Amino acid sequence: MKRTLAVLTENKPGVLTHIAGLISRRSFNIESIAASYTEEPDMTRITIDVTVEDDVQLEQVINQLSKLIY
């Protein structure tokens, strides 16, 4: 099943690559990934479409993303 995740991150070089690498290393398929500006100049919104088999895998992706702190 395909799920969409929205992540707010600090606007720093390499954050998008780091997030994409984290997801792909765990063998989850990224269908789409996009980054855009927010109203805050130091924040970026990253929208990710991932394909997971069940809610357990979705929870794994969310937990891994929540562990990232820059």
Coordinates of N, CA and C in Angstrom, one line a residue:
M1 N 0.8 -1.2 0.0 CA 0.0 0.0 0.0 C 0.9 1.2 0.0
K2 N 0.4 2.3 -0.7 CA 1.2 3.5 -0.8 C 0.7 4.5 0.3
R3 N 1.7 5.1 1.0 CA 1.4 6.1 2.0 C 2.2 7.3 1.8
T4 N 1.6 8.5 2.2 CA 2.3 9.7 2.0 C 2.7 10.3 3.4
L5 N 3.9 10.6 3.6 CA 4.5 11.2 4.8 C 4.9 12.6 4.6
A6 N 4.6 13.5 5.5 CA 5.1 14.9 5.4 C 6.1 15.1 6.6
V7 N 7.3 15.6 6.3 CA 8.3 15.7 7.3 C 8.8 17.2 7.3
L8 N 8.8 17.8 8.5 CA 9.4 19.2 8.6 C 10.8 19.0 9.1
T9 N 11.8 19.6 8.4 CA 13.2 19.5 8.8 C 13.8 20.9 8.7
E10 N 15.0 21.0 9.3 CA 15.7 22.2 9.2 C 16.3 22.3 7.8
N11 N 16.4 23.5 7.3 CA 16.8 23.8 6.0 C 18.4 23.7 5.9
K12 N 18.9 22.5 5.8 CA 20.4 22.3 5.8 C 20.7 21.4 4.6
P13 N 21.9 21.6 4.1 CA 22.4 20.8 2.9 C 22.5 19.3 3.4
G14 N 22.0 18.4 2.5 CA 22.1 17.0 2.7 C 21.0 16.3 3.5
V15 N 20.0 17.1 4.0 CA 19.0 16.5 4.7 C 18.1 15.6 3.8
L16 N 17.8 16.1 2.6 CA 17.0 15.3 1.7 C 17.7 14.0 1.4
T17 N 18.9 14.0 1.1 CA 19.7 12.8 0.8 C 19.8 11.9 2.0
H18 N 19.9 12.4 3.2 CA 20.0 11.6 4.4 C 18.7 10.9 4.6
I19 N 17.5 11.5 4.4 CA 16.2 10.9 4.6 C 16.0 9.9 3.6
A20 N 16.3 10.2 2.3 CA 16.1 9.2 1.2 C 17.0 8.0 1.4
G21 N 18.2 8.2 1.9 CA 19.1 7.0 2.2 C 18.6 6.2 3.3
L22 N 18.1 6.8 4.3 CA 17.5 6.1 5.5 C 16.4 5.1 5.0
I23 N 15.5 5.7 4.2 CA 14.3 4.9 3.8 C 14.8 3.8 2.8
S24 N 15.7 4.1 1.9 CA 16.1 3.0 0.9 C 16.9 2.0 1.5
R25 N 17.8 2.3 2.6 CA 18.6 1.3 3.2 C 17.7 0.3 3.9
R26 N 16.5 0.6 4.3 CA 15.6 -0.3 5.0 C 14.7 -1.1 4.0
S27 N 15.1 -0.9 2.7 CA 14.4 -1.6 1.6 C 12.9 -1.3 1.4
F28 N 12.6 0.0 1.7 CA 11.3 0.5 1.4 C 11.4 1.3 0.1
N29 N 10.4 1.1 -0.7 CA 10.4 1.8 -2.0 C 9.8 3.2 -1.9
I30 N 10.6 4.1 -2.4 CA 10.1 5.5 -2.4 C 9.5 5.8 -3.8
E31 N 8.2 6.0 -3.8 CA 7.5 6.3 -5.1 C 7.8 7.7 -5.6
S32 N 7.8 8.6 -4.6 CA 8.0 10.0 -4.9 C 8.5 10.7 -3.7
I33 N 9.4 11.7 -4.0 CA 9.9 12.6 -2.9 C 10.1 14.0 -3.4
A34 N 9.6 14.9 -2.6 CA 9.7 16.3 -3.0 C 10.0 17.2 -1.7
A35 N 10.8 18.2 -1.9 CA 11.1 19.2 -0.9 C 10.6 20.6 -1.3
S36 N 10.1 21.3 -0.3 CA 9.7 22.7 -0.7 C 9.9 23.6 0.5
Y37 N 9.8 24.9 0.3 CA 10.0 25.9 1.3 C 8.7 26.0 2.2
T38 N 8.9 26.5 3.4 CA 7.7 26.8 4.2 C 7.7 28.2 4.6
E39 N 6.8 28.7 5.4 CA 6.7 30.1 5.8 C 7.9 30.5 6.6
E40 N 8.5 29.5 7.3 CA 9.7 29.7 8.1 C 11.0 29.5 7.2
P41 N 11.8 30.5 7.1 CA 12.9 30.4 6.1 C 14.0 29.3 6.5
D42 N 14.0 28.9 7.7 CA 15.0 27.9 8.1 C 14.4 26.5 8.2
M43 N 13.1 26.3 7.7 CA 12.5 25.0 7.7 C 12.1 24.6 6.2
T44 N 12.2 23.2 6.0 CA 11.8 22.7 4.7 C 10.8 21.6 5.0
R45 N 9.8 21.5 4.1 CA 8.8 20.4 4.2 C 9.2 19.3 3.1
I46 N 9.3 18.1 3.5 CA 9.7 17.0 2.6 C 8.4 16.1 2.6
T47 N 7.9 15.8 1.4 CA 6.8 15.0 1.2 C 7.3 13.7 0.5
I48 N 7.0 12.5 1.1 CA 7.5 11.3 0.7 C 6.3 10.3 0.5
D49 N 6.2 9.7 -0.7 CA 5.3 8.6 -1.0 C 6.1 7.3 -0.9
V50 N 5.7 6.4 0.1 CA 6.4 5.2 0.2 C 5.4 4.0 0.0
T51 N 6.0 2.9 -0.5 CA 5.2 1.7 -0.6 C 5.6 0.7 0.5
V52 N 4.6 0.3 1.3 CA 4.8 -0.6 2.4 C 3.8 -1.7 2.3
E53 N 4.1 -2.8 2.9 CA 3.2 -4.0 2.8 C 2.1 -3.9 3.9
D54 N 2.4 -3.3 5.1 CA 1.4 -3.3 6.1 C 1.7 -2.1 7.1
D55 N 0.9 -2.0 8.1 CA 1.0 -0.9 9.1 C 2.3 -1.1 9.9
V56 N 2.8 -2.3 10.1 CA 4.0 -2.5 10.8 C 5.2 -1.9 10.1
Q57 N 5.3 -2.1 8.8 CA 6.3 -1.5 8.0 C 6.2 0.1 8.0
L58 N 5.0 0.6 7.9 CA 4.8 2.0 8.0 C 5.3 2.6 9.3
E59 N 5.0 1.9 10.4 CA 5.4 2.3 11.7 C 7.0 2.3 11.8
Q60 N 7.6 1.3 11.1 CA 9.1 1.3 11.1 C 9.6 2.5 10.4
V61 N 9.1 2.9 9.3 CA 9.5 4.1 8.6 C 9.4 5.3 9.4
I62 N 8.2 5.4 10.0 CA 7.9 6.6 10.9 C 8.9 6.7 12.1
N63 N 9.1 5.5 12.7 CA 10.1 5.5 13.8 C 11.5 5.8 13.4
Q64 N 11.9 5.3 12.3 CA 13.3 5.7 11.8 C 13.4 7.2 11.5
L65 N 12.4 7.7 10.9 CA 12.4 9.2 10.6 C 12.4 10.0 11.9
S66 N 11.6 9.6 12.9 CA 11.6 10.3 14.1 C 12.9 10.3 14.9
K67 N 13.7 9.3 14.6 CA 15.0 9.3 15.3 C 16.0 10.2 14.7
L68 N 15.8 10.8 13.5 CA 16.7 11.7 12.9 C 16.6 13.0 13.6
I69 N 17.7 13.5 14.2 CA 17.8 14.8 14.7 C 19.1 15.4 14.3
Y70 N 18.9 16.6 13.6 CA 20.1 17.3 13.1 C 20.5 18.3 14.1

